[in-house]
Coordinates of C-alpha atoms in Angstrom, one line a residue:
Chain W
X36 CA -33.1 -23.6 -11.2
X37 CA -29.0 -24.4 -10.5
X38 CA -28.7 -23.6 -6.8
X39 CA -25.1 -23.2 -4.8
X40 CA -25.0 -25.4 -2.2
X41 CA -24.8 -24.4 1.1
X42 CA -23.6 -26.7 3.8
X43 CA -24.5 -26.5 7.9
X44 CA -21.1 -27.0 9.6
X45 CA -22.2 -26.6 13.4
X46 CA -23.0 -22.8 14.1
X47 CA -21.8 -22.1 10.8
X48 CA -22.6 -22.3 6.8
X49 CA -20.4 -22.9 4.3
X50 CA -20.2 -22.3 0.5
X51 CA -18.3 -23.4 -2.0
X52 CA -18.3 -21.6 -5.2
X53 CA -17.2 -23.7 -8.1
X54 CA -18.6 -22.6 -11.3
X55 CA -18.7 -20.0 -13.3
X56 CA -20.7 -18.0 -11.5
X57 CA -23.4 -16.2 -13.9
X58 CA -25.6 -12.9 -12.1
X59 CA -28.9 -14.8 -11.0
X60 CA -26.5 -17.5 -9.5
X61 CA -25.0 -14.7 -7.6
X62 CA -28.7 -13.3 -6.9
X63 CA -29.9 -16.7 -5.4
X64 CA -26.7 -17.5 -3.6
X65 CA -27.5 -13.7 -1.6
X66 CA -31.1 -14.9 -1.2
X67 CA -30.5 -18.7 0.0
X68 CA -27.7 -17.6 2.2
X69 CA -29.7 -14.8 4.3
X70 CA -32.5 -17.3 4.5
X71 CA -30.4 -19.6 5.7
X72 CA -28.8 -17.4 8.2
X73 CA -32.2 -16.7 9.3
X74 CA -33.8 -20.1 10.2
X75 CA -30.9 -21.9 11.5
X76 CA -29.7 -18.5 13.6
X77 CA -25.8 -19.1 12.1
X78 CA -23.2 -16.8 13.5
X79 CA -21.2 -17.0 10.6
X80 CA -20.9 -17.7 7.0
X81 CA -17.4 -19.1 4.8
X82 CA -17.4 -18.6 1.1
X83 CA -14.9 -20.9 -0.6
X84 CA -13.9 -19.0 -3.4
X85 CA -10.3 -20.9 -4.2
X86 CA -11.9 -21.9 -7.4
X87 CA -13.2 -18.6 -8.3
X88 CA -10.8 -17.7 -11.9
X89 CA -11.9 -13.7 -11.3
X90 CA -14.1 -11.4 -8.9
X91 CA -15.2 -8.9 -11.1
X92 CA -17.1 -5.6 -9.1
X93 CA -20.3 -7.8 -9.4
X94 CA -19.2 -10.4 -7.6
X95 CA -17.4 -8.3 -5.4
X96 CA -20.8 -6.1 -4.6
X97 CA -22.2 -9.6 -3.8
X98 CA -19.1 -10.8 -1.6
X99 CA -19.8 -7.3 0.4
X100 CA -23.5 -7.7 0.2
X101 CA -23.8 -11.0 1.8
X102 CA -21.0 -9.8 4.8
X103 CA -23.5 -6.5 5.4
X104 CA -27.1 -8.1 5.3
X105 CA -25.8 -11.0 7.3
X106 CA -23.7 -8.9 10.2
X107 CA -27.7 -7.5 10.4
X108 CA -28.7 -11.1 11.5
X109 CA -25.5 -11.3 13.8
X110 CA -23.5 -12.9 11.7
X111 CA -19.6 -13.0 10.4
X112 CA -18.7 -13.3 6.5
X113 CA -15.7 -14.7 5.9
X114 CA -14.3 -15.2 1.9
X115 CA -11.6 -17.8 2.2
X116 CA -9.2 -19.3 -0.5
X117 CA -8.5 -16.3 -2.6
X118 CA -6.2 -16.6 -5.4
X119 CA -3.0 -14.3 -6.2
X120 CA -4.1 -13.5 -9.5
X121 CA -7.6 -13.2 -8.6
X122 CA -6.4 -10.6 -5.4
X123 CA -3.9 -8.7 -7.7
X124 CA -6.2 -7.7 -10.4
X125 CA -9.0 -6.8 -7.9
X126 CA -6.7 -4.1 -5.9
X127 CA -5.9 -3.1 -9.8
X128 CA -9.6 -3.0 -10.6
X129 CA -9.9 -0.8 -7.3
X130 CA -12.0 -3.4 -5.2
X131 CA -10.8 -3.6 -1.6
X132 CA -14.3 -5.7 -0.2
X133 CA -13.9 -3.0 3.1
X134 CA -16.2 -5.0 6.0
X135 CA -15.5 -8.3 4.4
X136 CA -12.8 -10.9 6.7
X137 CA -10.7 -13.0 4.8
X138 CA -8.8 -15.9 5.2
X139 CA -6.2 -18.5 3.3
X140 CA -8.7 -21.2 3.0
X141 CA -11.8 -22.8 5.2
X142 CA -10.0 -24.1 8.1
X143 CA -8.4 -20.3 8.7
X144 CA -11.5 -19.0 8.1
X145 CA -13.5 -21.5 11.1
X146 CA -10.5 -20.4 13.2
X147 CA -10.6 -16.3 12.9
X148 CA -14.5 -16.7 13.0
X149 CA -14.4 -18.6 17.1
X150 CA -11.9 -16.0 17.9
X151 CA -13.8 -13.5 16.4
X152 CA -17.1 -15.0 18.3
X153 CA -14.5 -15.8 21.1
X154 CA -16.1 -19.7 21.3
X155 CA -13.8 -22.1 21.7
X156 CA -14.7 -25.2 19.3
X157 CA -16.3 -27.2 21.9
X158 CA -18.9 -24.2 23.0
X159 CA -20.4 -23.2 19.7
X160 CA -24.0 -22.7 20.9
X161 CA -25.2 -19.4 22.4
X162 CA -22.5 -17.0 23.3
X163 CA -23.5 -13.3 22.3
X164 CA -21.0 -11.1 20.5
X165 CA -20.1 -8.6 22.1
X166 CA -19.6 -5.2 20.6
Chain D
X276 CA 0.9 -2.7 -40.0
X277 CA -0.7 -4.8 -38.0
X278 CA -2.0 -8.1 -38.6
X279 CA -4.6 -10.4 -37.5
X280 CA -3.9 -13.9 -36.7
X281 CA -7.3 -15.1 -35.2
X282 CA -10.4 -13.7 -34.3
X283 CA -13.8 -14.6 -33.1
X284 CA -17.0 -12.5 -32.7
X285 CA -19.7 -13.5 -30.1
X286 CA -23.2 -11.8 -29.6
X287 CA -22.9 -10.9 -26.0
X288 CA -26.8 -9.9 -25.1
X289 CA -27.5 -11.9 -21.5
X290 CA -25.3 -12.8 -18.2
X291 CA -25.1 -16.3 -19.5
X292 CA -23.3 -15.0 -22.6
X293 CA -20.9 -12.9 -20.8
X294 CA -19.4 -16.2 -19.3
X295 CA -19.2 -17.5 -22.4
X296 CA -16.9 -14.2 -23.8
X297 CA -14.9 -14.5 -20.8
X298 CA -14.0 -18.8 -21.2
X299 CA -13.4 -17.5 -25.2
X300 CA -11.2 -14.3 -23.8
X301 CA -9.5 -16.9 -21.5
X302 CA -8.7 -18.9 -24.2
X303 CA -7.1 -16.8 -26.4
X304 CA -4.9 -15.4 -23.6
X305 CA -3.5 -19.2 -23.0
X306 CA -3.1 -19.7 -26.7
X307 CA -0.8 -16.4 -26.7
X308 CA 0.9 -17.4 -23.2
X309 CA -0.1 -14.9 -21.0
X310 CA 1.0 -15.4 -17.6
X311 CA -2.1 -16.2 -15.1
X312 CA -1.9 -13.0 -13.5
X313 CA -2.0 -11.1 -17.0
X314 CA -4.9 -13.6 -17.7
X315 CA -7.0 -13.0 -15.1
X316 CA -6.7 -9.3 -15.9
X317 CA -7.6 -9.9 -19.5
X318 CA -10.7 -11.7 -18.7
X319 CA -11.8 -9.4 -15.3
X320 CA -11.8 -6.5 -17.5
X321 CA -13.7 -8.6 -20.3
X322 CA -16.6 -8.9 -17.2
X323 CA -16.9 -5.6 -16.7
X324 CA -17.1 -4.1 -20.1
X325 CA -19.2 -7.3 -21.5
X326 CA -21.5 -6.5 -18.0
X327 CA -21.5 -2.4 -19.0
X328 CA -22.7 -3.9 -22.1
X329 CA -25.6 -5.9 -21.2
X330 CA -27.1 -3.8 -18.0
X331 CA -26.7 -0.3 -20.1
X332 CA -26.6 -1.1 -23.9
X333 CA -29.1 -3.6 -24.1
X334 CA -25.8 -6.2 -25.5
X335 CA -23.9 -5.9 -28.2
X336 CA -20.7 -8.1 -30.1
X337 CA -17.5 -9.1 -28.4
X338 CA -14.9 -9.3 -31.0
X339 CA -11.6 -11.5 -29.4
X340 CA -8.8 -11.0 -31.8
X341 CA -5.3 -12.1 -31.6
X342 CA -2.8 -8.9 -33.2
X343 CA 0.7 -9.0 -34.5
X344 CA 2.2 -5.2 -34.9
X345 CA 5.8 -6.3 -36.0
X346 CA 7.4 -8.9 -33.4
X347 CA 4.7 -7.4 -30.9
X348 CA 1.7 -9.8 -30.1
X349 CA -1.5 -8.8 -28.9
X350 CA -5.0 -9.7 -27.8
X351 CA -7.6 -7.2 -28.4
X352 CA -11.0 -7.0 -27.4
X353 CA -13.5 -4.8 -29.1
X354 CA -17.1 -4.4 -27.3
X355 CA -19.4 -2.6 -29.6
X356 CA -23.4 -2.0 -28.9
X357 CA -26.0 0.0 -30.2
X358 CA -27.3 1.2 -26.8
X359 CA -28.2 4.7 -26.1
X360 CA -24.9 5.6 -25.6
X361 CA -22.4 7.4 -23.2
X362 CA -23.7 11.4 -22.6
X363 CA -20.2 12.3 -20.5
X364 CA -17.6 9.9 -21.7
X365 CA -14.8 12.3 -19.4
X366 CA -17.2 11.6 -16.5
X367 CA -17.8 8.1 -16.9
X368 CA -13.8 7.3 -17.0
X369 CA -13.5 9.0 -13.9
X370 CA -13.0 6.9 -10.6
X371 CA -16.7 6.2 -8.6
X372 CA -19.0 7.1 -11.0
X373 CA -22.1 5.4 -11.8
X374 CA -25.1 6.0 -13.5
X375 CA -26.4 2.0 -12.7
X376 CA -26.2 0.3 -9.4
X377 CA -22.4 -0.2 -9.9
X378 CA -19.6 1.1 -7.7
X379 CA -18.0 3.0 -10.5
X380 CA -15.0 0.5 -10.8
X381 CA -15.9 -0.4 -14.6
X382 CA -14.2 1.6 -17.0
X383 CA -11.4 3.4 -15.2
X384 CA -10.7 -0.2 -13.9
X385 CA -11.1 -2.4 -16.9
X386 CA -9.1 0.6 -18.1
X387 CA -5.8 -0.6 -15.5
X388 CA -5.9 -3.8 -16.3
X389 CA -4.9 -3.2 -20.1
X390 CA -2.5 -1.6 -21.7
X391 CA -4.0 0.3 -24.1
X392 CA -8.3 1.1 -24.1
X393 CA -10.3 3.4 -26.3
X394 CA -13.5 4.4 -25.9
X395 CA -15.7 6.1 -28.4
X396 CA -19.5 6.7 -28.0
X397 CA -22.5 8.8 -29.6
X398 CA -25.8 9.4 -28.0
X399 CA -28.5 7.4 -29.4
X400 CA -25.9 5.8 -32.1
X401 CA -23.9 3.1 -29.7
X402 CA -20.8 2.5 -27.6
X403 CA -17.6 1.2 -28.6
X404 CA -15.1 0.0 -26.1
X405 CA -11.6 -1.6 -27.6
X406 CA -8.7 -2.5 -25.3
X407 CA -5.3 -4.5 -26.0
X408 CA -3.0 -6.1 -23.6
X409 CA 0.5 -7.0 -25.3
X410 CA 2.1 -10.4 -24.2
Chain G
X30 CA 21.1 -4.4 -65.6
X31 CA 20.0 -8.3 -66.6
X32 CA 23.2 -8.9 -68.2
X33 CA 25.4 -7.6 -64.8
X34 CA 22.8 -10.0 -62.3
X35 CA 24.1 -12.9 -64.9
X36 CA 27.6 -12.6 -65.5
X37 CA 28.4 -12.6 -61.9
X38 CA 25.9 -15.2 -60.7
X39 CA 27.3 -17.4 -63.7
X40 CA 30.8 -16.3 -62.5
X41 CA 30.2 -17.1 -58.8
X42 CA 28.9 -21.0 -59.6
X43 CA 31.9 -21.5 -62.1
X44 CA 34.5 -20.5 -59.9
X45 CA 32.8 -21.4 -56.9
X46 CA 35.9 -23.3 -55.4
X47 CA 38.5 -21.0 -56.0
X48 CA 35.8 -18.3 -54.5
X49 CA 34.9 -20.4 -51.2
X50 CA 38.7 -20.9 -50.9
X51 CA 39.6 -16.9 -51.1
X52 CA 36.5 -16.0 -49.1
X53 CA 37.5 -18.3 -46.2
X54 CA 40.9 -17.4 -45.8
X55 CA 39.9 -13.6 -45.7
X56 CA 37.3 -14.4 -43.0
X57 CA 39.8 -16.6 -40.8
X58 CA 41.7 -13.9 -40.9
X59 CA 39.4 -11.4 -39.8
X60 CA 38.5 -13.8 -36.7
X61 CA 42.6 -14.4 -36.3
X62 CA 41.7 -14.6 -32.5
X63 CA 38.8 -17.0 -32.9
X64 CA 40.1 -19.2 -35.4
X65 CA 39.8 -21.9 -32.7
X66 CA 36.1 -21.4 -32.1
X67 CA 34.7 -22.6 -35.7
X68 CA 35.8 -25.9 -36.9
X69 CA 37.0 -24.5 -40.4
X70 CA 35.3 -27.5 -41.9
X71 CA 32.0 -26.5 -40.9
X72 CA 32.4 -23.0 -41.8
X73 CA 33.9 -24.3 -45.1
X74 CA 30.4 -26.3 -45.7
X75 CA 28.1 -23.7 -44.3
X76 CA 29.9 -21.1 -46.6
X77 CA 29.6 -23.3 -49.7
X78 CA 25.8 -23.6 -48.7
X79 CA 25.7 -20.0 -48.8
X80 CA 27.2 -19.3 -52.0
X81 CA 25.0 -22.1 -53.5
X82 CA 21.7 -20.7 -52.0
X83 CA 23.1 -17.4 -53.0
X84 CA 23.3 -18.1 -56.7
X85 CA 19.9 -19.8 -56.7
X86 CA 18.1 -16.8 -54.7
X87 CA 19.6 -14.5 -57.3
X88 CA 19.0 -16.7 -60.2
X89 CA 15.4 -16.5 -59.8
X90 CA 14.6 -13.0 -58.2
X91 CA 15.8 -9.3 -58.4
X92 CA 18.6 -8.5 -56.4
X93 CA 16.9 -5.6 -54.7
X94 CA 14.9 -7.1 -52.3
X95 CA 16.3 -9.9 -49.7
X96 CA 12.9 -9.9 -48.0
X97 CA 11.6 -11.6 -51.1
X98 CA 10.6 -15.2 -50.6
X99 CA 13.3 -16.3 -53.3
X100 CA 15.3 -15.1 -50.3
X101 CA 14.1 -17.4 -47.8
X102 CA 16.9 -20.4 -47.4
X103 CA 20.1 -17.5 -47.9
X104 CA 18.4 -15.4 -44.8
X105 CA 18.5 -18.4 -43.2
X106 CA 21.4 -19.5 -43.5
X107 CA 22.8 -16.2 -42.5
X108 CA 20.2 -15.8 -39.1
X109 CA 22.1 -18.8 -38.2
X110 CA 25.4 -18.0 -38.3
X111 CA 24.3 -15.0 -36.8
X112 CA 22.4 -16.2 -33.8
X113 CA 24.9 -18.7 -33.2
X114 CA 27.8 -16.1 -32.9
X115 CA 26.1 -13.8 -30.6
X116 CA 25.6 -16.2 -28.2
X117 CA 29.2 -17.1 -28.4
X118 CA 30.2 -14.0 -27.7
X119 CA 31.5 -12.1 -31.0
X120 CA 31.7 -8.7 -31.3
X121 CA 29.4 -7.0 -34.0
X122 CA 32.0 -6.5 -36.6
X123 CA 33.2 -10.0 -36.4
X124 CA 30.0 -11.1 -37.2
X125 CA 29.2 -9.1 -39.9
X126 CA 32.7 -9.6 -41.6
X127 CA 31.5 -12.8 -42.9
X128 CA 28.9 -11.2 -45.8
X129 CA 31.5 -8.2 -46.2
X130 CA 34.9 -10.8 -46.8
X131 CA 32.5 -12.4 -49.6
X132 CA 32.3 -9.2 -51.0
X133 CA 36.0 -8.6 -51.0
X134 CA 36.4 -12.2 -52.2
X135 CA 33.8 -11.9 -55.0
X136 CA 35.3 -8.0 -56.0
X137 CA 39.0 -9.7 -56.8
X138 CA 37.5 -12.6 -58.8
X139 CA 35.2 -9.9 -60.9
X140 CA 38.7 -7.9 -61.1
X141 CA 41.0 -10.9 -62.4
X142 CA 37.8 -11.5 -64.9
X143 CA 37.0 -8.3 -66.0
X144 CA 39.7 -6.3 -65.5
X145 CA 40.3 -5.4 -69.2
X146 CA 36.8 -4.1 -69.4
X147 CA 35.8 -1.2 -66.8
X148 CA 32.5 -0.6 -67.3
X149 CA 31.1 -4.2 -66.9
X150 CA 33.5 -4.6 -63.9
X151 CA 31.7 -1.1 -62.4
X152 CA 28.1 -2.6 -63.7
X153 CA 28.8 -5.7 -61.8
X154 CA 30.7 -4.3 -58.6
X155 CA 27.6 -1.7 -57.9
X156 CA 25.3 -4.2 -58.0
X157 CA 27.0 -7.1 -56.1
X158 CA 27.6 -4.4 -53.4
X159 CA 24.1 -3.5 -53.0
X160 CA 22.9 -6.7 -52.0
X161 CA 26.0 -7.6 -50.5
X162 CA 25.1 -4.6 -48.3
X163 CA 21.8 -5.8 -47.7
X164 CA 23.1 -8.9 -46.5
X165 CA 25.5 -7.9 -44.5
X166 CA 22.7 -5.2 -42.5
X167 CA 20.5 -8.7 -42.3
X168 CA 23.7 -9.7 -40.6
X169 CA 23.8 -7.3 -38.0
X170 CA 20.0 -7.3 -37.0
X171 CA 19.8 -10.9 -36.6
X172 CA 22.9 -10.7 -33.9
X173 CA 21.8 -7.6 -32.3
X174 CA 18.2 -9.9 -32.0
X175 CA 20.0 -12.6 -30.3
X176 CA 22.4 -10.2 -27.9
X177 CA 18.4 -9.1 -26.7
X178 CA 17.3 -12.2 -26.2
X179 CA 20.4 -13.6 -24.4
X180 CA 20.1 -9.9 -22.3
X181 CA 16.7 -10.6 -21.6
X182 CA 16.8 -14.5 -20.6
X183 CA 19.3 -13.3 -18.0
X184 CA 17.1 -10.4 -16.7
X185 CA 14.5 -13.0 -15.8
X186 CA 17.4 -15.4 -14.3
X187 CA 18.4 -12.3 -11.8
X188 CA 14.6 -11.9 -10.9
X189 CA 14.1 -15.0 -10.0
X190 CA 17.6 -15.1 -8.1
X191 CA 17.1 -12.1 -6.2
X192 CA 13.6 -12.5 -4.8
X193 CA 13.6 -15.2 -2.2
X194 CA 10.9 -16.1 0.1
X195 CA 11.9 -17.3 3.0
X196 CA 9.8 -19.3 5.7
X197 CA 11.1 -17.5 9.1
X198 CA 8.6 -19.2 11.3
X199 CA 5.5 -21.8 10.6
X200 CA 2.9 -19.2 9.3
X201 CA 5.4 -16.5 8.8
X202 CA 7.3 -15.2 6.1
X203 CA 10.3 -12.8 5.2
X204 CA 10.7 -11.3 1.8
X205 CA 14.5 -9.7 1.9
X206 CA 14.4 -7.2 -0.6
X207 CA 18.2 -5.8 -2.0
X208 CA 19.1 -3.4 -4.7
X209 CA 17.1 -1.2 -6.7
X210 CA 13.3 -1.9 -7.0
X211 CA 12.0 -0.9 -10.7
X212 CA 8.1 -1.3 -11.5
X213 CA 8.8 -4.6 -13.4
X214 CA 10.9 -6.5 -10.7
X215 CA 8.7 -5.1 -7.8
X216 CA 5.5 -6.8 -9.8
X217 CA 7.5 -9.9 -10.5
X218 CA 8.5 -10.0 -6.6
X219 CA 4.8 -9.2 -4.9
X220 CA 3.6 -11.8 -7.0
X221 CA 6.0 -14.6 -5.6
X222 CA 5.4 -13.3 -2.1
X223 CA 1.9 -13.9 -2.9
X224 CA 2.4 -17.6 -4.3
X225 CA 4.6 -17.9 -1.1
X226 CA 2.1 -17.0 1.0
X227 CA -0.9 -19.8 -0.6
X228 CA 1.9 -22.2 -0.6
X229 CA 3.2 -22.3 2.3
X230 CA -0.4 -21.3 4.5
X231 CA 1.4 -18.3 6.0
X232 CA -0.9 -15.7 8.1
X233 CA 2.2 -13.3 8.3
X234 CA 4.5 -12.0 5.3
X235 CA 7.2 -9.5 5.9
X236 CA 8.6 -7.4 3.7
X237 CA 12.1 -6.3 4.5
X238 CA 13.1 -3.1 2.4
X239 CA 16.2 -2.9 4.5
X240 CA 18.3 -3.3 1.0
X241 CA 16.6 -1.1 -1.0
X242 CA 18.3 2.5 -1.9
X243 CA 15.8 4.6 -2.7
X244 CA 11.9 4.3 -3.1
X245 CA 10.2 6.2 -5.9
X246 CA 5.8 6.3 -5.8
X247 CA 5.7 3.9 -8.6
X248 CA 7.3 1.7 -6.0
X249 CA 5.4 2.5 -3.0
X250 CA 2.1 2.0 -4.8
X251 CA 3.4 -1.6 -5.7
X252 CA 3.7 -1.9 -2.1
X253 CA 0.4 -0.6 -0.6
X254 CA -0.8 -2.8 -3.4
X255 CA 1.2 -5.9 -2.7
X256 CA -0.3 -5.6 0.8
X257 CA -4.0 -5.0 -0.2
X258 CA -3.9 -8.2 -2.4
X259 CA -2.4 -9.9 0.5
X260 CA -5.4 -8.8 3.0
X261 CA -8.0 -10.1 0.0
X262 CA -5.8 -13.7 0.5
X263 CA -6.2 -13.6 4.3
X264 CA -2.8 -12.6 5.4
X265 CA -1.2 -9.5 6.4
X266 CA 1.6 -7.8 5.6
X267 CA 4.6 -6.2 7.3
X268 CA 7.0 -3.7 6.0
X269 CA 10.4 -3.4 7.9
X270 CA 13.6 -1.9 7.3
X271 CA 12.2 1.8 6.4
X272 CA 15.5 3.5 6.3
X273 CA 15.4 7.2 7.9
X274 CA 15.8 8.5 4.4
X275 CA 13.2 6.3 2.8
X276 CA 10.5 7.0 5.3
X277 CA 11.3 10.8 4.5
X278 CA 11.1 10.5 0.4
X279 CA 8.0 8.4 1.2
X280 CA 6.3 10.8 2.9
X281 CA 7.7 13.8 0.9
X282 CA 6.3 11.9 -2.2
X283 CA 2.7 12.0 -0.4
X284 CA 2.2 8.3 -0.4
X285 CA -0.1 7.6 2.3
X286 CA 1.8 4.1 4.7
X287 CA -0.6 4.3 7.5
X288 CA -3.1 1.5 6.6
X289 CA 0.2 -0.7 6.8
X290 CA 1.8 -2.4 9.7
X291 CA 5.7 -1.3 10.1
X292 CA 8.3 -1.3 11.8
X293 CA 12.2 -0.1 11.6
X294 CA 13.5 -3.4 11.8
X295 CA 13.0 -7.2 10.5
X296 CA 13.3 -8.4 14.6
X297 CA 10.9 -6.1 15.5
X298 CA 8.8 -7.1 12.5
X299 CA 9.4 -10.7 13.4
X300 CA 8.3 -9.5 17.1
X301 CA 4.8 -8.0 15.9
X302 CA 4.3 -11.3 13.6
X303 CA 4.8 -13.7 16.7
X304 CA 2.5 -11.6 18.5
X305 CA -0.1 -11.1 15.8
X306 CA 0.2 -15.4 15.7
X307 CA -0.2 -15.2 19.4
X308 CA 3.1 -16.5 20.1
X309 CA 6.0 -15.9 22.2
X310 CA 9.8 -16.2 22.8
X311 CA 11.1 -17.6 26.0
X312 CA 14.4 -17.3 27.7
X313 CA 15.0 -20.9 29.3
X314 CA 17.1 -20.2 32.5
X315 CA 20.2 -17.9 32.5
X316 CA 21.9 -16.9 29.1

C-alpha cells in the first residue's frame, strides 16, 4: 500500500505531504506517525503541508488528531507551509485546528518546536518539558 | 435563460473518486479564471459534499457544469445520491452538527464558500445538493 | 410593408454618396467640439461601411429584429464605434447621435423623393425609424458597457494602489490601511497581506487601521478572519490604530477583538512585534 514518508531529523520527524491525499492515506499517515513517535521517543513532529491545494474538515480532523494523540506520547505537532488560499477558505469553512502550532515553513517550524522544548539545537537529547 | 457551456458527470462512490471530482472541479474553475482563492473554495466545498456523499449516501453523481445566465458565468456543482436521505434538513445546515464522526463543518461551510447552495432531500428517496459560485 | 423595406433600401444604395455626404456633415456637426478627435476620413469609410452593411442586413432579413444574425456585421460595426468613444470620453448623446443623424439624413433624402406622395413617405419613415431606433438603443448599451468596464478596470487599479505591504523590519510587516474599507476591498487587501506574509517569511504582520473612518461588522469579521488565516500560516497578527470611536462602534456592534493582539498605535505595535521576535531597540550613547 502507498505510504507517506516520514523522515527522522534528530529528535524530530518530518512529513511531507505531496499528493492528493485520499482518506486511508490520511488513516496510515495517523497510524505510521504515532508509531513512529512511539519507538524512536520523538518530541515533535512537522507536517509540510506547502503543497497541500485544500484542507477540507477531514484533513483538518486528522491535522488535529495527530497534534492530540502525539502531545499523549510528549510530543509537539507542528503544520508548516500553509498556503493563503488554503488558510482563507479553512477560517471560511469554520476550521481553526485549536491545539495545533503552526508555522511559515519547516525551518520556522524546527525553530518554535526547541523553543517550545526550550533545547538549544546542539542539546536535542533528553530534556523534559516542563508543564 | 441560462445556458450550459460544458458539463461533465462523474460517479463519485469511493475516497479515491472524490479526488478525482475535485482535480475535475479544479479544472473547470481554471478554465473559467477563477482566482486561486475562489478555486480553492470551489473545490474545498466539492470535498466536503462529495465526502457527505460517500460516508452517508452510499455515493452518488457529481455533475461539474460550466453556466452562462446573460453575461454572468458560472460553475455549478450538483451532488445527487440515492442514500437514505436527510430527516432534519434545518438541523443539518446548522453550525456543529453531525450525525457521523464529522465536526459539523460540512454543509453550513461548503454552504460559505459558494454563492448560491440548495439542498433538497427525501427520506428513503436521496439527497440532492447543488451550489454555484459566479466568476 | 415589403414594398416600404424595398424602396428605401434601393433608395439608400442608389444615393448612397449624396446620403454618406449629408449624414456626415450633420454628425460633424453634432460633435462641433470634437471634430478634431475623428479623422473625418475614417469616419467617412466607417460610415460608408455602415450604410453598405446596413442595406445588406436589411436586404435579407426583417427589419424588426437587430438581434437577428442577418444583423451580425452592422452591430458590429456600431459596438465599435461605440466602444471606441466611450473610452475617449464622449458623452452619451454624442455617441448615439451617430445612428439618429442617419436618420435625419435618410428622412430628407425619402422627403426630396417622395415628397409628392404622403403615404409611401409615412410607410417608409415609420419603418426606417423603428429600426433606426433600434439601432440607435444598440448604440447606447454598447457605450454604457464600455463606461463599466473602463469604471471597473480602474476600481481594481485603486485596489491594488491603495493596499501596500510594507516590510517595517526583517520578519515584520505593516499593512497601512486609508479610507473607507468595503467587504470587497477588505478581501482583496487580507489576501495580499497574506501573500506578503509567505513571500517575504514574516512571523509579524500589522495591521494599521489608523486611516480608516468607520468600521461596520462585515468589516471586523474580515479582520478576525484575516487574522485567523494568518495564525493557520504561522504568523500573527497585530491590529493598531483603533481610534477611540472605532473601538466603541466595535464593541457596540458586539464583535468579540479579544483573541487579537492590539494596540493604539503602529509604534507600540511595532514595540510588541520586536518583542514577540525577541528583539530590542538600543539607545547608543547620549541622544
Amino acid at each position: 500500500m502507498e505510504r507517506i514518508p516520514i523522515i527522522k531529523m534528530g529528535p524530530f520527524l518530518l512529513v511531507t505531504i505531496q499528493v492528493d491525499m485520499h482518506d486511508r492515506l490520511v488513516m496510515a499517515l495517523q497510524e505510521d506517525l504515532t508509531e513512529l513517535v512511539s519507538a524512536t521517543g520523538a518530541r515533535g513532529v512537522l507536517i509540510d503541508i506547502s503543497s497541500l491545494d485544500m484542507v477540507d474538515s477531514y484533513i483538518g480532523r486528522m491535522l488535529g488528531g495527530i497534534a492530540s494523540i502525539t502531545s499523549l506520547m510528549n510530543a509537539y505537532t507542528v503544520v508548516v507551509g500553509m498556503q493563503p488560499a488554503v488558510a482563507i477558505t479553512m477560517v471560511e469553512l469554520g476550521i481553526s485546528l485549536q491545539g495545533v502550532m503552526t508555522a511559515l515553513n519547516v525551518e520556522k517550524g524546527m525553530d518554535l518546536l526547541r523553543a517550545t522544548l526550550m533545547i538549544s539545537p546542539d542539546q536535542d537529547h533528553g530534556i523534559d518539558r516542563e508543564e | 435563460m441560462e445556458s450550459t457551456v460544458k458539463s461533465d458527470t462523474l460517479v463519485v462512490k469511493n475516497p479515491q473518486e472524490i479526488i478525482l471530482a475535485r482535480q475535475k472541479v479544479r479544472e473547470y474553475a481554471r478554465l473559467l479564471g477563477f482566482n486561486l482563492v475562489d478555486q480553492t473554495k470551489l473545490i474545498t466545498a466539492t470535498s466536503e459534499l462529495a465526502r457527505n456523499m460517500v460516508e452517508y449516501g452510499g455515493g452518488g453523481i457529481v455533475v461539474i457544469e460550466l453556466i452562462y445566465v446573460r453575461e454572468h458565468r458560472g460553475l455549478r456543482v450538483t451532488f445527487e445520491d440515492q442514500g437514505p436521505g436527510i430527516a432534519d434538513l434545518e438541523m443539518a445546515m446548522q453550525d456543529g452538527f453531525t450525525t457521523g464522526n464529522g465536526l459539523g463543518h460540512g454543509l453550513p461551510g461548503a454552504k460559505r464558500l459558494v454563492n448560491e447552495f440548495e439542498i433538497d432531500s427525501k427520506i428513503g428517496v436521496g439527497t440532492r445538493v447543488s451550489l454555484v459560485r459566479w466568476v | 410593408m415589403e414594398m416600404a423595406k424595398a424602396n428605401t433600401i434601393r433608395l439608400m444604395s442608389e444615393k448612397m454618396d449624396e446620403l454618406l455626404q449629408h449624414w456626415i456633415e450633420l454628425h460633424l456637426t453634432n460633435l462641433s467640439l470634437r471634430k478634431d478627435m475623428i479623422g473625418n476620413e475614417n469616419l467617412y469609410r466607417q460610415s460608408k461601411d455602415f450604410i453598405e452593411a446596413f442595406v445588406q442586413a436589411a436586404d435579407g432579413a426583417d427589419l424588426e429584429d437587430i438581434n437577428r444574425v442577418e444583423w451580425t456585421s452592422v452591430r458590429k460595426i456600431l459596438a465599435e464605434i461605440s466602444t471606441n468613444r466611450s473610452r475617449q470620453g464622449y458623452s452619451p448623446s454624442e455617441t448615439a447621435s451617430y445612428v439618429f443623424t442617419l436618420k435625419e439624413a435618410l428622412f430628407r433624402l425619402l422627403q426630396k423623393e417622395y415628397g409628392l406622395q404622403p403615404d409611401i413617405l409615412i410607410q417608409e419613415t415609420l419603418t426606417i425609424s423603428k429600426i433606426l431606433d433600434k439601432l440607435g438603443l444598440y448604440t447606447f448599451e454598447t457605450y454604457s458597457k464600455a463606461r463599466e468596464e473602463v469604471i471597473y478596470r480602474q476600481q481594481q487599479e485603486m485596489l491594488e494602489l491603495s493596499t501596500p505591504v510594507i516590510r517595517l523590519w526583517d520578519g515584520i510587516l505593516a499593512l497601512p490601511l486609508i479610507g473607507t474599507l468595503d467587504s470587497g476591498r477588505t478581501q482583496v487587501v487580507m489576501e495580499n497581506l497574506l501573500r506578503g506574509i509567505l513571500s517575504t517569511n514574516s512571523d509579524v504582520a500589522i495591521l494599521d487601521i489608523s486611516g480608516v473612518p468607520t468600521v461596520d461588522t462585515l468589516v471586523a469579521q474580515h479582520i478576525i478572519k484575516t487574522v485567523s488565516a494568518a495564525r493557520l500560516m504561522g504568523a500573527e497578527c497585530i491590529i493598531s490604530g483603533i481610534r477611540p470611536e472605532i473601538a466603541q462602534t466595535i464593541v457596540q456592534l458586539g464583535v468579540d477583538l479579544s483573541m487579537v493582539k492590539t494596540r493604539a498605535t503602529l509604534a507600540g505595535a511595532l514595540k510588541l512585534a520586536l518583542d514577540m521576535r525577541k528583539l530590542t531597540i538600543v539607545q547608543i550613547g547620549k541622544a
